[in-house]
PDB file of C-alpha atoms and ligand atoms in Angstrom:
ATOM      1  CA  UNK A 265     -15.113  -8.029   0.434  1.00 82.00           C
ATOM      2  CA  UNK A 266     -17.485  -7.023   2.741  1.00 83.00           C
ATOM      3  CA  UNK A 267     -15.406  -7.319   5.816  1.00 94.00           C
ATOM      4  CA  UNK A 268     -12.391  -5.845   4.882  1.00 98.00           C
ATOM      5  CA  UNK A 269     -11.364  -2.619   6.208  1.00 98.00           C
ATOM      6  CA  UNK A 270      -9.036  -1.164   3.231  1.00 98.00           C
ATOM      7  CA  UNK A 271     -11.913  -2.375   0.631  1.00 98.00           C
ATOM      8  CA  UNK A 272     -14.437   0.135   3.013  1.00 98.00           C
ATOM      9  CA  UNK A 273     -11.576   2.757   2.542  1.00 98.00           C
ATOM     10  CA  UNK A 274     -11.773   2.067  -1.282  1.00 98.00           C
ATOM     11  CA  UNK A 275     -15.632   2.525  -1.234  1.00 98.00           C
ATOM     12  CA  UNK A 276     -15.296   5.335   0.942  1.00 97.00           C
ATOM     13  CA  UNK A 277     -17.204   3.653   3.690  1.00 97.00           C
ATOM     14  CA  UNK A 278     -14.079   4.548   6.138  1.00 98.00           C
ATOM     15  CA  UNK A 279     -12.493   7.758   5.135  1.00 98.00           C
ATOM     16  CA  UNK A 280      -8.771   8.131   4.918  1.00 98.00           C
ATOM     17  CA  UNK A 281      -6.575  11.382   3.642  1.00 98.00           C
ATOM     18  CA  UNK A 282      -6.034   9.821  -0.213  1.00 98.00           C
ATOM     19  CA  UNK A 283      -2.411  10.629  -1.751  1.00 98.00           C
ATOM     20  CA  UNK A 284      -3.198   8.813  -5.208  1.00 98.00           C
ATOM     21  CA  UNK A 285      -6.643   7.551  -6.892  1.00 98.00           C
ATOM     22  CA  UNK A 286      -6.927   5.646 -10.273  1.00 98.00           C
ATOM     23  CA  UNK A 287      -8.951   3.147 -11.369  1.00 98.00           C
ATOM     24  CA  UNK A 288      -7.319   0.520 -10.501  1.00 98.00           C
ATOM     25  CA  UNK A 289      -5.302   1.829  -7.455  1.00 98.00           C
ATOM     26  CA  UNK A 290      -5.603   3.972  -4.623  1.00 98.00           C
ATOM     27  CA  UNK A 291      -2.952   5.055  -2.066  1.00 98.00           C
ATOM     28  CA  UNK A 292      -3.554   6.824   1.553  1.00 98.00           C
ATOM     29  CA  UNK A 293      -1.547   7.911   4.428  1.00 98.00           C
ATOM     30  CA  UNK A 294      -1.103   5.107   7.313  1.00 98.00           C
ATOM     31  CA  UNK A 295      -3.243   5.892  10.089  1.00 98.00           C
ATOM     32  CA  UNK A 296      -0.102   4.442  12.713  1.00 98.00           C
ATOM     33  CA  UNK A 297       2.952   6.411  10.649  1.00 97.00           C
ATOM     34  CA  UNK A 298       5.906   4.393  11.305  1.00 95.00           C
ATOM     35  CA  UNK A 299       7.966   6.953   9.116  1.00 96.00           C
ATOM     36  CA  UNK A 300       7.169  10.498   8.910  1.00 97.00           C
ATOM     37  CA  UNK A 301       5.510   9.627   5.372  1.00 98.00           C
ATOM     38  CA  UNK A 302       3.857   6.516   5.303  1.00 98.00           C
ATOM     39  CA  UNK A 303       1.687   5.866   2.556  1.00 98.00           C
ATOM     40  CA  UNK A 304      -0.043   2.548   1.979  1.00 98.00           C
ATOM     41  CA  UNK A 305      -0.439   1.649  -1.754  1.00 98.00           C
ATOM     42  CA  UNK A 306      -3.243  -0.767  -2.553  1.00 98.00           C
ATOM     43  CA  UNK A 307      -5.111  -2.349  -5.306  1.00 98.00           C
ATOM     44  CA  UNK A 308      -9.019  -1.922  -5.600  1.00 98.00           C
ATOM     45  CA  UNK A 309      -9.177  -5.662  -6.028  1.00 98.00           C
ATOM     46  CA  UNK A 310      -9.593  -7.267  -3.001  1.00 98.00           C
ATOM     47  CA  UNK A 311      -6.387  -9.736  -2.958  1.00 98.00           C
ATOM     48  CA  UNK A 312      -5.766 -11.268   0.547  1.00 97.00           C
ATOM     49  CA  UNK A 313      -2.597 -11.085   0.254  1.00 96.00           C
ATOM     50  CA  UNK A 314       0.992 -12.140  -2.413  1.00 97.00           C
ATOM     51  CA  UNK A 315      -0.514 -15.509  -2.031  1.00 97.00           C
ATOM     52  CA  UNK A 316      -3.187 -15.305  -3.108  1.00 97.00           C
ATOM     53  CA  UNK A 317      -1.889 -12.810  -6.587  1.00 98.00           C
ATOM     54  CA  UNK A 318      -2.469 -14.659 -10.114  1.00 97.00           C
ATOM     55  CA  UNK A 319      -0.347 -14.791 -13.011  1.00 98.00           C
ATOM     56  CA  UNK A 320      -3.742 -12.509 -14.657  1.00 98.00           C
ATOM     57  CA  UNK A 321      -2.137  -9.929 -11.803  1.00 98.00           C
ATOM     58  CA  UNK A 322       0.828  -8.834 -13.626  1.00 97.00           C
ATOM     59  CA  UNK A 323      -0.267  -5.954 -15.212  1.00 97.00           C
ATOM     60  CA  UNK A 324      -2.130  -4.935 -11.625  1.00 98.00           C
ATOM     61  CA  UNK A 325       1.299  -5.434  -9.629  1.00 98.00           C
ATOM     62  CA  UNK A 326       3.500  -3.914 -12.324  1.00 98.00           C
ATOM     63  CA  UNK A 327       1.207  -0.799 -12.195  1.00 98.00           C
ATOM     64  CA  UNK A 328       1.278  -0.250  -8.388  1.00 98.00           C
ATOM     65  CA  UNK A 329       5.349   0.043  -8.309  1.00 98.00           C
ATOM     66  CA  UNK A 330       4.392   3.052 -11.634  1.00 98.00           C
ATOM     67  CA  UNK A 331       2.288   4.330  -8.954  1.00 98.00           C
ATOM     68  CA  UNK A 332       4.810   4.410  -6.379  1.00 98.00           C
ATOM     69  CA  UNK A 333       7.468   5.921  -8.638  1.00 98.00           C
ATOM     70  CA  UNK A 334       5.060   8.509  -8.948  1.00 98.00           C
ATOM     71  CA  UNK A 335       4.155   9.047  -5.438  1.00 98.00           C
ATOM     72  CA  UNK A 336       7.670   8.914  -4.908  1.00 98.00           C
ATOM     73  CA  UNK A 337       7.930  11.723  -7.008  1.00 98.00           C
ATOM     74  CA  UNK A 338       4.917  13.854  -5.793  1.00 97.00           C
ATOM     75  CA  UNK A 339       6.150  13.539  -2.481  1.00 97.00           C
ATOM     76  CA  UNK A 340       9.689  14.678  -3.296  1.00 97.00           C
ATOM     77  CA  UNK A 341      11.378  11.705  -1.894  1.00 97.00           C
ATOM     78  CA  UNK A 342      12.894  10.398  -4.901  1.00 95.00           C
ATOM     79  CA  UNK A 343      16.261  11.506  -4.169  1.00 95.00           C
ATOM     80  CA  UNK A 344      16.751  11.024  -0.046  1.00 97.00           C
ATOM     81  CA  UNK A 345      14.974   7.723  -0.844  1.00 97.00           C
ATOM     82  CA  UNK A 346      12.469   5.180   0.557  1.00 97.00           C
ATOM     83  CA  UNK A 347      11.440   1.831   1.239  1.00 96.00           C
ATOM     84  CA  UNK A 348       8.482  -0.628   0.109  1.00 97.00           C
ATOM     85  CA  UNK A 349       7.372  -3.602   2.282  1.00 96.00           C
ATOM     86  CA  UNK A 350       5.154  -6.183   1.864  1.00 97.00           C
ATOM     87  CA  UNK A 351       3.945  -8.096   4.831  1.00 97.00           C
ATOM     88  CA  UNK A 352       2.300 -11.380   4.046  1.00 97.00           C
ATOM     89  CA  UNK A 353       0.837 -13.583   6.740  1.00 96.00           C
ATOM     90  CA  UNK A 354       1.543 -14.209  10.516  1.00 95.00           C
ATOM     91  CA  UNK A 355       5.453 -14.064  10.999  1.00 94.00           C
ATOM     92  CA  UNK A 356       5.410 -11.434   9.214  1.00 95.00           C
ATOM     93  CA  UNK A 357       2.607  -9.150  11.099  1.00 94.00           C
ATOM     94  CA  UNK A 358       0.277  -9.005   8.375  1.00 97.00           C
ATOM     95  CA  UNK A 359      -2.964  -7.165  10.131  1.00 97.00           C
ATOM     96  CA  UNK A 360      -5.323  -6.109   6.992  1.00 98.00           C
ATOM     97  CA  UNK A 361      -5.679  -9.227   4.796  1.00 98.00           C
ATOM     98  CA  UNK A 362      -5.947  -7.170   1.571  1.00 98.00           C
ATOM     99  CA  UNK A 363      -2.613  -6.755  -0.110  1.00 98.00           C
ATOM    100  CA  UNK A 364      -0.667  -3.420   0.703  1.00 98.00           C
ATOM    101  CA  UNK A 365       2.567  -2.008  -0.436  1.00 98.00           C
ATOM    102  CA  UNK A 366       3.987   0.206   2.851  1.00 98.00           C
ATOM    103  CA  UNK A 367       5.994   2.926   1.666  1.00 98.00           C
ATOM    104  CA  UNK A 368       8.240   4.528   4.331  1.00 97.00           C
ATOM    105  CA  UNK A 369      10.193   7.629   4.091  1.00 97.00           C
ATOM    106  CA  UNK A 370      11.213  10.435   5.455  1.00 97.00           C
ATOM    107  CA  UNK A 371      13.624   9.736   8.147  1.00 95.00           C
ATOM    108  CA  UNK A 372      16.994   7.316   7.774  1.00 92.00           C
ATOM    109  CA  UNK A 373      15.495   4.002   7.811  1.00 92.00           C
ATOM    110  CA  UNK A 374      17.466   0.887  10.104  1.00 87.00           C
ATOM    111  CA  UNK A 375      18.439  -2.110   8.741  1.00 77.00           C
ATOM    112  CA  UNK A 376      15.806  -3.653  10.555  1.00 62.00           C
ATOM    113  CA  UNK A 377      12.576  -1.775  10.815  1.00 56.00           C
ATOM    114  CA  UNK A 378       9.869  -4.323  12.194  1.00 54.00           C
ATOM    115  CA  UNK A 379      11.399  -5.440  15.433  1.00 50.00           C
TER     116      UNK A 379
HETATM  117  P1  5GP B 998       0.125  -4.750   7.972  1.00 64.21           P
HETATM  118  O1  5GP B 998       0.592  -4.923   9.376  1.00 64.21           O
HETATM  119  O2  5GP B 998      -1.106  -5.590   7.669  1.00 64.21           O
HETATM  120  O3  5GP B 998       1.209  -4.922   6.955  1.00 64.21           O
HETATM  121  O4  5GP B 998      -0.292  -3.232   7.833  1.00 64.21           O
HETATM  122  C1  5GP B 998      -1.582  -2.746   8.013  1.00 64.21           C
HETATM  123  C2  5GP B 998      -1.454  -1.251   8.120  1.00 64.21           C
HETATM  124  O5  5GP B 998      -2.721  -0.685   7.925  1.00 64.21           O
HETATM  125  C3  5GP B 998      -0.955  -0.786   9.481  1.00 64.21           C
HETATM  126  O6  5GP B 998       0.241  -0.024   9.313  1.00 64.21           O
HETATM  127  C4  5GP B 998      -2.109   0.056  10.029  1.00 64.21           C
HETATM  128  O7  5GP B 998      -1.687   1.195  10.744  1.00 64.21           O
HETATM  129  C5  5GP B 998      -2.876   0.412   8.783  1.00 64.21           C
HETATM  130  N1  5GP B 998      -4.301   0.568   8.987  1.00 64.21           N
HETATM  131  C6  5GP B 998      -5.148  -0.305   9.585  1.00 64.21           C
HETATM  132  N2  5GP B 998      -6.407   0.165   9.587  1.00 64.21           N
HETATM  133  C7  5GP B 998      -6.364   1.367   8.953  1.00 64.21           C
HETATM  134  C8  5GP B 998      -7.364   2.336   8.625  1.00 64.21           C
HETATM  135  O8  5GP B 998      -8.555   2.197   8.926  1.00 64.21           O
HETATM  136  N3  5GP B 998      -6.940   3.453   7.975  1.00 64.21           N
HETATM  137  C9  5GP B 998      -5.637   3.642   7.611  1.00 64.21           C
HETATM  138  N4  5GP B 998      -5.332   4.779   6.980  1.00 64.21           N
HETATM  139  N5  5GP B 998      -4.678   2.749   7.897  1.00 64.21           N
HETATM  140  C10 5GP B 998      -5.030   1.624   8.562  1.00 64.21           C
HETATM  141 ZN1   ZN B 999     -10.360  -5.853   0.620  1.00 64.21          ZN
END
């Protein structure tokens, strides 16, 4: 998508400091950390957002949370632990209307963590 600001990151139009390339996935650090590791995991497909994600996804969704367990691992937070969020629409503060998986360690995470 030609407007879309993580799809520019994929084609390296924007740059951003990359934690995890495949072909079908690529991960990068947030630019606004709300954790001391903040990685956003996307896929190169542009889908707006769990909406809009097809039963022809599957395989595409299942393979981001492989690529999270291994993030999870190459970032050594596997054992103090983290947490994925998925923002989708307004109430819920979604800014970049491509999907993204937020992963958030690196400090003791509230119970509540967006306001
Ligand atoms: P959302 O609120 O849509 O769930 O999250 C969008 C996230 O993308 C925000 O945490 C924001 O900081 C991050 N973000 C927006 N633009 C850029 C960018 O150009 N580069 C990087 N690395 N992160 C971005
Ligand atoms: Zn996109």
């Amino acid at each position: 998508m030609e407007d879309c600001v993580f799809c520019k990151i994929i084609k390296g139009e924007i740059p951003s400091e990359k934690v995890y390339e495949d072909e079908e996935v690529l991960a990068f650090k947030d630019i606004q950390p709300a954790a001391p590791i903040h990685i956003l995991v996307i896929p190169k497909k542009h889908i707006a957002n769990l909406l809009e994600v097809q039963e022809e996804d599957s395989y595409l969704i299942s393979h981001i949370y492989q690529v999270i367990n291994k993030i999870a691992k190459k970032l050594e937070i596997e054992k103090e632990g983290f947490r994925v969020i998925v923002n989708c629409g307004k109430d819920a503060g979604q800014e970049v209307m491509h999907v993204h998986f937020h992963m958030l360690a690196g400090r003791k995470l509230g119970a509540k963590i967006v306001g």
